[in-house]
PDB file of C-alpha atoms in Angstrom:
ATOM      1  CA  UNK T1158     -26.073 -11.738 131.642  1.00 80.00           C
ATOM      2  CA  UNK T1159     -26.634  -9.366 128.761  1.00 88.00           C
ATOM      3  CA  UNK T1160     -28.345  -6.080 129.190  1.00 95.00           C
ATOM      4  CA  UNK T1161     -29.923  -3.665 126.603  1.00 97.00           C
ATOM      5  CA  UNK T1162     -30.350   0.021 127.241  1.00 97.00           C
ATOM      6  CA  UNK T1163     -32.470   2.463 125.347  1.00 97.00           C
ATOM      7  CA  UNK T1164     -31.971   5.881 126.853  1.00 96.00           C
ATOM      8  CA  UNK T1165     -34.714   7.690 124.944  1.00 97.00           C
ATOM      9  CA  UNK T1166     -38.092   6.972 126.531  1.00 96.00           C
ATOM     10  CA  UNK T1167     -39.820   9.122 123.861  1.00 97.00           C
ATOM     11  CA  UNK T1168     -38.872  10.670 120.533  1.00 98.00           C
ATOM     12  CA  UNK T1169     -40.812  12.888 118.320  1.00 98.00           C
ATOM     13  CA  UNK T1170     -40.246  13.593 114.608  1.00 98.00           C
ATOM     14  CA  UNK T1171     -42.060  15.530 111.852  1.00 98.00           C
ATOM     15  CA  UNK T1172     -43.478  13.402 109.089  1.00 98.00           C
ATOM     16  CA  UNK T1173     -41.082  12.861 106.203  1.00 97.00           C
ATOM     17  CA  UNK T1174     -38.079  13.660 108.387  1.00 98.00           C
ATOM     18  CA  UNK T1175     -35.382  11.352 109.686  1.00 98.00           C
ATOM     19  CA  UNK T1176     -35.078  10.042 113.233  1.00 98.00           C
ATOM     20  CA  UNK T1177     -32.501   7.944 115.021  1.00 98.00           C
ATOM     21  CA  UNK T1178     -33.255   5.710 118.015  1.00 98.00           C
ATOM     22  CA  UNK T1179     -30.389   4.844 120.202  1.00 98.00           C
ATOM     23  CA  UNK T1180     -29.520   1.429 121.849  1.00 98.00           C
ATOM     24  CA  UNK T1181     -26.544   0.202 123.707  1.00 98.00           C
ATOM     25  CA  UNK T1182     -25.926  -3.241 125.056  1.00 98.00           C
ATOM     26  CA  UNK T1183     -23.613  -5.139 127.291  1.00 97.00           C
ATOM     27  CA  UNK T1184     -22.217  -8.569 126.627  1.00 94.00           C
ATOM     28  CA  UNK T1185     -19.184 -10.701 126.894  1.00 92.00           C
ATOM     29  CA  UNK T1186     -20.069 -12.680 123.846  1.00 91.00           C
ATOM     30  CA  UNK T1187     -18.459 -12.161 120.470  1.00 90.00           C
ATOM     31  CA  UNK T1188     -21.272 -13.704 118.343  1.00 91.00           C
ATOM     32  CA  UNK T1189     -24.941 -12.563 118.757  1.00 94.00           C
ATOM     33  CA  UNK T1190     -27.852 -11.073 116.977  1.00 95.00           C
ATOM     34  CA  UNK T1191     -29.342  -7.619 117.474  1.00 97.00           C
ATOM     35  CA  UNK T1192     -32.887  -6.658 116.506  1.00 97.00           C
ATOM     36  CA  UNK T1193     -35.268  -3.753 116.363  1.00 98.00           C
ATOM     37  CA  UNK T1194     -38.887  -4.554 116.941  1.00 98.00           C
ATOM     38  CA  UNK T1195     -41.889  -2.268 116.487  1.00 98.00           C
ATOM     39  CA  UNK T1196     -44.932  -2.621 118.775  1.00 97.00           C
ATOM     40  CA  UNK T1197     -47.920  -0.613 117.542  1.00 96.00           C
ATOM     41  CA  UNK T1198     -50.999  -0.030 119.740  1.00 94.00           C
ATOM     42  CA  UNK T1199     -52.194  -3.464 118.729  1.00 94.00           C
ATOM     43  CA  UNK T1200     -49.204  -4.782 120.706  1.00 94.00           C
ATOM     44  CA  UNK T1201     -48.213  -7.298 118.034  1.00 96.00           C
ATOM     45  CA  UNK T1202     -44.457  -7.409 117.809  1.00 96.00           C
ATOM     46  CA  UNK T1203     -43.155  -6.713 114.360  1.00 96.00           C
ATOM     47  CA  UNK T1204     -39.528  -7.302 113.338  1.00 96.00           C
ATOM     48  CA  UNK T1205     -38.110  -4.136 111.787  1.00 97.00           C
ATOM     49  CA  UNK T1206     -34.482  -5.224 111.229  1.00 97.00           C
ATOM     50  CA  UNK T1207     -31.886  -7.753 112.245  1.00 96.00           C
ATOM     51  CA  UNK T1208     -28.038  -7.515 112.502  1.00 96.00           C
ATOM     52  CA  UNK T1209     -25.601 -10.295 112.865  1.00 94.00           C
ATOM     53  CA  UNK T1210     -22.724  -9.277 114.964  1.00 94.00           C
ATOM     54  CA  UNK T1211     -20.143 -10.965 112.679  1.00 93.00           C
ATOM     55  CA  UNK T1212     -21.230  -8.843 109.769  1.00 93.00           C
ATOM     56  CA  UNK T1213     -19.515  -5.503 109.486  1.00 89.00           C
ATOM     57  CA  UNK T1214     -22.028  -4.190 106.991  1.00 95.00           C
ATOM     58  CA  UNK T1215     -24.968  -2.325 108.517  1.00 97.00           C
ATOM     59  CA  UNK T1216     -28.296  -3.914 107.898  1.00 96.00           C
ATOM     60  CA  UNK T1217     -30.808  -2.009 105.769  1.00 97.00           C
ATOM     61  CA  UNK T1218     -34.541  -2.533 105.158  1.00 95.00           C
ATOM     62  CA  UNK T1219     -36.053   0.025 102.913  1.00 96.00           C
ATOM     63  CA  UNK T1220     -36.454   3.186 104.985  1.00 98.00           C
ATOM     64  CA  UNK T1221     -34.895   1.525 108.065  1.00 98.00           C
ATOM     65  CA  UNK T1222     -31.148   1.177 108.578  1.00 98.00           C
ATOM     66  CA  UNK T1223     -28.914   0.561 111.526  1.00 98.00           C
ATOM     67  CA  UNK T1224     -25.557   1.927 112.712  1.00 98.00           C
ATOM     68  CA  UNK T1225     -23.849  -0.988 114.342  1.00 98.00           C
ATOM     69  CA  UNK T1226     -20.749  -0.227 116.268  1.00 97.00           C
ATOM     70  CA  UNK T1227     -19.510  -3.478 117.745  1.00 96.00           C
ATOM     71  CA  UNK T1228     -16.628  -2.117 119.689  1.00 96.00           C
ATOM     72  CA  UNK T1229     -18.844   0.487 121.269  1.00 97.00           C
ATOM     73  CA  UNK T1230     -21.680  -1.984 121.634  1.00 97.00           C
ATOM     74  CA  UNK T1231     -23.972   0.480 120.020  1.00 98.00           C
ATOM     75  CA  UNK T1232     -26.920  -0.412 117.673  1.00 98.00           C
ATOM     76  CA  UNK T1233     -28.972   2.597 116.557  1.00 98.00           C
ATOM     77  CA  UNK T1234     -31.945   2.577 114.225  1.00 98.00           C
ATOM     78  CA  UNK T1235     -32.394   5.310 111.646  1.00 98.00           C
ATOM     79  CA  UNK T1236     -35.864   5.839 110.139  1.00 98.00           C
ATOM     80  CA  UNK T1237     -35.850   7.850 106.968  1.00 98.00           C
ATOM     81  CA  UNK T1238     -38.869   9.649 105.461  1.00 98.00           C
ATOM     82  CA  UNK T1239     -40.883   9.071 108.632  1.00 98.00           C
ATOM     83  CA  UNK T1240     -44.470   8.115 108.048  1.00 97.00           C
ATOM     84  CA  UNK T1241     -47.517   8.277 110.258  1.00 97.00           C
ATOM     85  CA  UNK T1242     -47.638   4.542 110.381  1.00 97.00           C
ATOM     86  CA  UNK T1243     -44.177   4.422 112.004  1.00 98.00           C
ATOM     87  CA  UNK T1244     -45.615   5.701 115.235  1.00 98.00           C
ATOM     88  CA  UNK T1245     -45.191   2.899 117.757  1.00 98.00           C
ATOM     89  CA  UNK T1246     -43.004   1.648 120.648  1.00 98.00           C
ATOM     90  CA  UNK T1247     -39.614   0.435 119.311  1.00 98.00           C
ATOM     91  CA  UNK T1248     -37.680  -2.141 121.247  1.00 98.00           C
ATOM     92  CA  UNK T1249     -34.027  -3.095 120.774  1.00 98.00           C
ATOM     93  CA  UNK T1250     -33.334  -6.659 121.457  1.00 97.00           C
ATOM     94  CA  UNK T1251     -30.311  -8.953 121.868  1.00 96.00           C
ATOM     95  CA  UNK T1252     -30.065 -12.670 121.289  1.00 94.00           C
ATOM     96  CA  UNK T1253     -27.093 -14.987 121.889  1.00 90.00           C
ATOM     97  CA  UNK T1254     -25.869 -16.913 118.923  1.00 82.00           C
ATOM     98  CA  UNK T1255     -25.975 -20.075 120.964  1.00 72.00           C
ATOM     99  CA  UNK T1256     -28.537 -22.860 120.489  1.00 67.00           C
ATOM    100  CA  UNK T1257     -32.107 -22.413 119.487  1.00 61.00           C
ATOM    101  CA  UNK T1258     -33.341 -22.106 123.023  1.00 64.00           C
ATOM    102  CA  UNK T1259     -32.168 -18.582 123.603  1.00 83.00           C
ATOM    103  CA  UNK T1260     -34.823 -16.010 124.080  1.00 91.00           C
ATOM    104  CA  UNK T1261     -34.566 -12.315 123.517  1.00 95.00           C
ATOM    105  CA  UNK T1262     -33.426  -9.649 125.957  1.00 95.00           C
ATOM    106  CA  UNK T1263     -35.229  -6.333 125.379  1.00 97.00           C
ATOM    107  CA  UNK T1264     -34.554  -2.789 126.114  1.00 97.00           C
ATOM    108  CA  UNK T1265     -37.160  -0.696 127.804  1.00 96.00           C
ATOM    109  CA  UNK T1266     -38.328   0.783 124.531  1.00 97.00           C
ATOM    110  CA  UNK T1267     -38.636   4.175 122.872  1.00 98.00           C
ATOM    111  CA  UNK T1268     -42.001   5.637 122.115  1.00 97.00           C
ATOM    112  CA  UNK T1269     -41.848   7.192 118.649  1.00 98.00           C
ATOM    113  CA  UNK T1270     -44.370  10.008 117.889  1.00 98.00           C
ATOM    114  CA  UNK T1271     -44.742  11.212 114.342  1.00 98.00           C
ATOM    115  CA  UNK T1272     -46.026  14.795 113.948  1.00 97.00           C
ATOM    116  CA  UNK T1273     -48.101  15.402 110.839  1.00 95.00           C
TER     117      UNK T1273
ATOM    118  CA  UNK A1342     -46.575 -18.023 106.529  1.00 71.00           C
ATOM    119  CA  UNK A1343     -45.081 -18.251 110.189  1.00 89.00           C
ATOM    120  CA  UNK A1344     -48.253 -17.352 112.068  1.00 94.00           C
ATOM    121  CA  UNK A1345     -48.522 -17.720 115.821  1.00 97.00           C
ATOM    122  CA  UNK A1346     -51.898 -17.445 117.486  1.00 97.00           C
ATOM    123  CA  UNK A1347     -52.803 -17.012 121.157  1.00 98.00           C
ATOM    124  CA  UNK A1348     -56.085 -17.729 122.888  1.00 98.00           C
ATOM    125  CA  UNK A1349     -57.691 -16.075 124.589  1.00 98.00           C
ATOM    126  CA  UNK A1350     -56.811 -12.540 123.481  1.00 97.00           C
ATOM    127  CA  UNK A1351     -58.204 -11.153 126.723  1.00 98.00           C
ATOM    128  CA  UNK A1352     -59.234 -13.016 129.978  1.00 98.00           C
ATOM    129  CA  UNK A1353     -60.555 -11.780 133.218  1.00 97.00           C
ATOM    130  CA  UNK A1354     -60.350 -14.172 136.202  1.00 96.00           C
ATOM    131  CA  UNK A1355     -61.035 -13.898 139.932  1.00 97.00           C
ATOM    132  CA  UNK A1356     -58.166 -13.924 142.498  1.00 97.00           C
ATOM    133  CA  UNK A1357     -57.333 -17.447 143.423  1.00 97.00           C
ATOM    134  CA  UNK A1358     -58.423 -19.104 140.363  1.00 97.00           C
ATOM    135  CA  UNK A1359     -56.217 -20.600 137.510  1.00 97.00           C
ATOM    136  CA  UNK A1360     -56.203 -19.510 133.840  1.00 98.00           C
ATOM    137  CA  UNK A1361     -54.728 -21.241 130.882  1.00 98.00           C
ATOM    138  CA  UNK A1362     -53.325 -19.404 127.852  1.00 98.00           C
ATOM    139  CA  UNK A1363     -52.717 -21.250 124.628  1.00 97.00           C
ATOM    140  CA  UNK A1364     -50.012 -20.465 121.992  1.00 97.00           C
ATOM    141  CA  UNK A1365     -50.228 -22.257 118.695  1.00 96.00           C
ATOM    142  CA  UNK A1366     -47.981 -22.228 115.588  1.00 95.00           C
ATOM    143  CA  UNK A1367     -50.358 -22.464 112.714  1.00 95.00           C
ATOM    144  CA  UNK A1368     -48.223 -23.250 109.796  1.00 92.00           C
ATOM    145  CA  UNK A1369     -44.933 -24.490 111.127  1.00 92.00           C
ATOM    146  CA  UNK A1370     -43.504 -26.870 113.661  1.00 92.00           C
ATOM    147  CA  UNK A1371     -42.319 -24.928 116.668  1.00 92.00           C
ATOM    148  CA  UNK A1372     -39.498 -26.735 118.273  1.00 89.00           C
ATOM    149  CA  UNK A1373     -39.008 -23.997 120.904  1.00 92.00           C
ATOM    150  CA  UNK A1374     -41.509 -21.613 122.259  1.00 94.00           C
ATOM    151  CA  UNK A1375     -40.877 -18.620 124.492  1.00 96.00           C
ATOM    152  CA  UNK A1376     -43.110 -16.879 126.957  1.00 97.00           C
ATOM    153  CA  UNK A1377     -42.783 -13.220 127.704  1.00 98.00           C
ATOM    154  CA  UNK A1378     -44.569 -10.822 130.170  1.00 97.00           C
ATOM    155  CA  UNK A1379     -45.038  -7.196 129.493  1.00 96.00           C
ATOM    156  CA  UNK A1380     -46.441  -4.852 132.255  1.00 89.00           C
ATOM    157  CA  UNK A1381     -48.150  -1.610 131.117  1.00 86.00           C
ATOM    158  CA  UNK A1382     -45.775   0.777 129.440  1.00 85.00           C
ATOM    159  CA  UNK A1383     -42.850  -1.537 130.128  1.00 90.00           C
ATOM    160  CA  UNK A1384     -40.653  -3.894 128.161  1.00 94.00           C
ATOM    161  CA  UNK A1385     -40.960  -7.508 127.494  1.00 96.00           C
ATOM    162  CA  UNK A1386     -39.412  -9.872 130.023  1.00 96.00           C
ATOM    163  CA  UNK A1387     -38.482 -13.480 129.092  1.00 96.00           C
ATOM    164  CA  UNK A1388     -40.356 -15.795 131.576  1.00 96.00           C
ATOM    165  CA  UNK A1389     -39.534 -19.195 130.225  1.00 95.00           C
ATOM    166  CA  UNK A1390     -38.366 -21.289 127.309  1.00 94.00           C
ATOM    167  CA  UNK A1391     -39.947 -24.576 126.331  1.00 92.00           C
ATOM    168  CA  UNK A1392     -38.861 -27.230 124.016  1.00 88.00           C
ATOM    169  CA  UNK A1393     -41.377 -29.754 122.708  1.00 85.00           C
ATOM    170  CA  UNK A1394     -41.517 -32.813 124.931  1.00 83.00           C
ATOM    171  CA  UNK A1395     -39.208 -31.269 127.551  1.00 85.00           C
ATOM    172  CA  UNK A1396     -39.647 -29.388 130.901  1.00 88.00           C
ATOM    173  CA  UNK A1397     -39.577 -25.712 130.531  1.00 92.00           C
ATOM    174  CA  UNK A1398     -36.603 -23.648 131.585  1.00 93.00           C
ATOM    175  CA  UNK A1399     -37.562 -20.638 133.785  1.00 95.00           C
ATOM    176  CA  UNK A1400     -35.809 -17.376 134.050  1.00 94.00           C
ATOM    177  CA  UNK A1401     -34.445 -16.374 137.416  1.00 93.00           C
ATOM    178  CA  UNK A1402     -37.211 -15.056 139.583  1.00 94.00           C
ATOM    179  CA  UNK A1403     -40.063 -16.737 137.742  1.00 95.00           C
ATOM    180  CA  UNK A1404     -42.000 -19.137 139.940  1.00 94.00           C
ATOM    181  CA  UNK A1405     -42.271 -22.321 138.035  1.00 93.00           C
ATOM    182  CA  UNK A1406     -44.991 -23.696 140.284  1.00 95.00           C
ATOM    183  CA  UNK A1407     -47.140 -20.616 139.627  1.00 96.00           C
ATOM    184  CA  UNK A1408     -46.501 -20.300 135.866  1.00 97.00           C
ATOM    185  CA  UNK A1409     -46.909 -23.832 134.537  1.00 96.00           C
ATOM    186  CA  UNK A1410     -45.700 -24.321 131.009  1.00 95.00           C
ATOM    187  CA  UNK A1411     -46.476 -27.298 128.798  1.00 92.00           C
ATOM    188  CA  UNK A1412     -45.183 -27.852 125.338  1.00 90.00           C
ATOM    189  CA  UNK A1413     -46.730 -31.198 124.562  1.00 83.00           C
ATOM    190  CA  UNK A1414     -46.728 -30.914 120.684  1.00 91.00           C
ATOM    191  CA  UNK A1415     -44.823 -29.130 118.016  1.00 92.00           C
ATOM    192  CA  UNK A1416     -47.701 -26.717 117.437  1.00 94.00           C
ATOM    193  CA  UNK A1417     -48.961 -25.993 121.001  1.00 95.00           C
ATOM    194  CA  UNK A1418     -47.639 -24.531 124.137  1.00 95.00           C
ATOM    195  CA  UNK A1419     -49.741 -23.582 127.182  1.00 96.00           C
ATOM    196  CA  UNK A1420     -49.095 -21.304 130.058  1.00 97.00           C
ATOM    197  CA  UNK A1421     -51.208 -21.780 133.117  1.00 97.00           C
ATOM    198  CA  UNK A1422     -51.184 -19.135 135.803  1.00 98.00           C
ATOM    199  CA  UNK A1423     -52.225 -20.806 138.966  1.00 97.00           C
ATOM    200  CA  UNK A1424     -53.812 -19.233 141.934  1.00 97.00           C
ATOM    201  CA  UNK A1425     -53.795 -15.925 140.122  1.00 97.00           C
ATOM    202  CA  UNK A1426     -53.587 -12.702 142.002  1.00 96.00           C
ATOM    203  CA  UNK A1427     -54.054  -9.113 140.989  1.00 96.00           C
ATOM    204  CA  UNK A1428     -50.288  -8.597 140.693  1.00 95.00           C
ATOM    205  CA  UNK A1429     -50.236 -11.256 137.972  1.00 96.00           C
ATOM    206  CA  UNK A1430     -52.330  -8.998 135.697  1.00 96.00           C
ATOM    207  CA  UNK A1431     -50.152  -8.290 132.707  1.00 96.00           C
ATOM    208  CA  UNK A1432     -49.841  -8.865 128.996  1.00 97.00           C
ATOM    209  CA  UNK A1433     -48.448 -12.335 128.106  1.00 98.00           C
ATOM    210  CA  UNK A1434     -46.739 -12.773 124.770  1.00 98.00           C
ATOM    211  CA  UNK A1435     -45.450 -16.033 123.293  1.00 97.00           C
ATOM    212  CA  UNK A1436     -43.059 -16.554 120.418  1.00 97.00           C
ATOM    213  CA  UNK A1437     -42.066 -19.624 118.500  1.00 95.00           C
ATOM    214  CA  UNK A1438     -39.085 -20.816 116.696  1.00 91.00           C
ATOM    215  CA  UNK A1439     -39.387 -22.773 113.395  1.00 88.00           C
ATOM    216  CA  UNK A1440     -36.994 -25.866 113.787  1.00 80.00           C
ATOM    217  CA  UNK A1441     -36.419 -25.637 110.065  1.00 84.00           C
ATOM    218  CA  UNK A1442     -35.397 -22.046 109.971  1.00 81.00           C
ATOM    219  CA  UNK A1443     -32.403 -20.076 111.252  1.00 80.00           C
ATOM    220  CA  UNK A1444     -31.896 -20.016 114.940  1.00 76.00           C
ATOM    221  CA  UNK A1445     -32.649 -16.278 115.167  1.00 80.00           C
ATOM    222  CA  UNK A1446     -36.055 -16.555 113.462  1.00 84.00           C
ATOM    223  CA  UNK A1447     -38.695 -16.025 116.135  1.00 90.00           C
ATOM    224  CA  UNK A1448     -42.373 -15.344 115.407  1.00 95.00           C
ATOM    225  CA  UNK A1449     -44.558 -13.569 117.970  1.00 97.00           C
ATOM    226  CA  UNK A1450     -48.116 -14.163 118.835  1.00 97.00           C
ATOM    227  CA  UNK A1451     -50.601 -11.276 119.330  1.00 97.00           C
ATOM    228  CA  UNK A1452     -50.481 -11.548 123.162  1.00 97.00           C
ATOM    229  CA  UNK A1453     -52.923 -12.195 125.846  1.00 98.00           C
ATOM    230  CA  UNK A1454     -54.215  -9.611 128.306  1.00 97.00           C
ATOM    231  CA  UNK A1455     -54.787 -11.171 131.764  1.00 98.00           C
ATOM    232  CA  UNK A1456     -56.818  -9.161 134.249  1.00 97.00           C
ATOM    233  CA  UNK A1457     -57.145 -10.593 137.792  1.00 97.00           C
ATOM    234  CA  UNK A1458     -59.839  -9.152 139.903  1.00 97.00           C
TER     235      UNK A1458
END
C-alpha cells in the first residue's frame, strides 16, 4: 500500500514571500500521479497542481511549482509571492496510474498561515 | 464545467437512525465515484469506490453493511449511514471521475457534515 507523509503540520509565511511545503511518499509502483490539493475553510477540495511520475519536468501553475524527486520519493510544493488567499490546508495526494477506479491516498496535511 | 454537488450539506440525526447522502455530477457522466471521510483537523480517508451499476469496493476497515453505497446512475451515487452512532460524526466528501476524461481527473463535491446526537 502507498503512504504519503507530510511532516509539517503548520507553516507560516509573510505575505509576498515564498514558502515550500514538503511531501514524501512510499510506493513500489513506477507509474503514478501526485497532486497537491488546497482545502480552504469552506472545505471544498481544490486541485492546485498535478505531476505525472513519468515526466521529469516539474509541473508549474502560475505561482505554484513542484520539486519532484522520483528517486527520493519527494514531492514538495513551492508557493511564490504568497497571498492572503493562499491560507488553507494543503494536502499532498498519490494516485496509482492503474485503472479508473483508483482513489487518492492523502497525507495528513499542512496548515498554511499567511501573515499580512 | 465538472461540477459535483452533495446533498445535504449538513445533517443532524439521532443515534440509531439512518441517513442518506447524495452525490451528483451535474454536467458530466461519472463512471466512477469515490467516498472519503474526514475527521476534524485530519486528512481525507478513502472509504469506498463505486462504479455505475456495480457493487462498491470498500477499503479495508470500512464496514460495508454500515456504509451502504449505491451508484445506480451515471450522475448519482448515494451513501447511507445505517444505525448511525456519534462516532460516525464526520465530514463526508465524494468525488467523481468523468469517463470521457483522463483517469487522473477527479472532481470533488463540497462535502456533507454529519452530526449524530
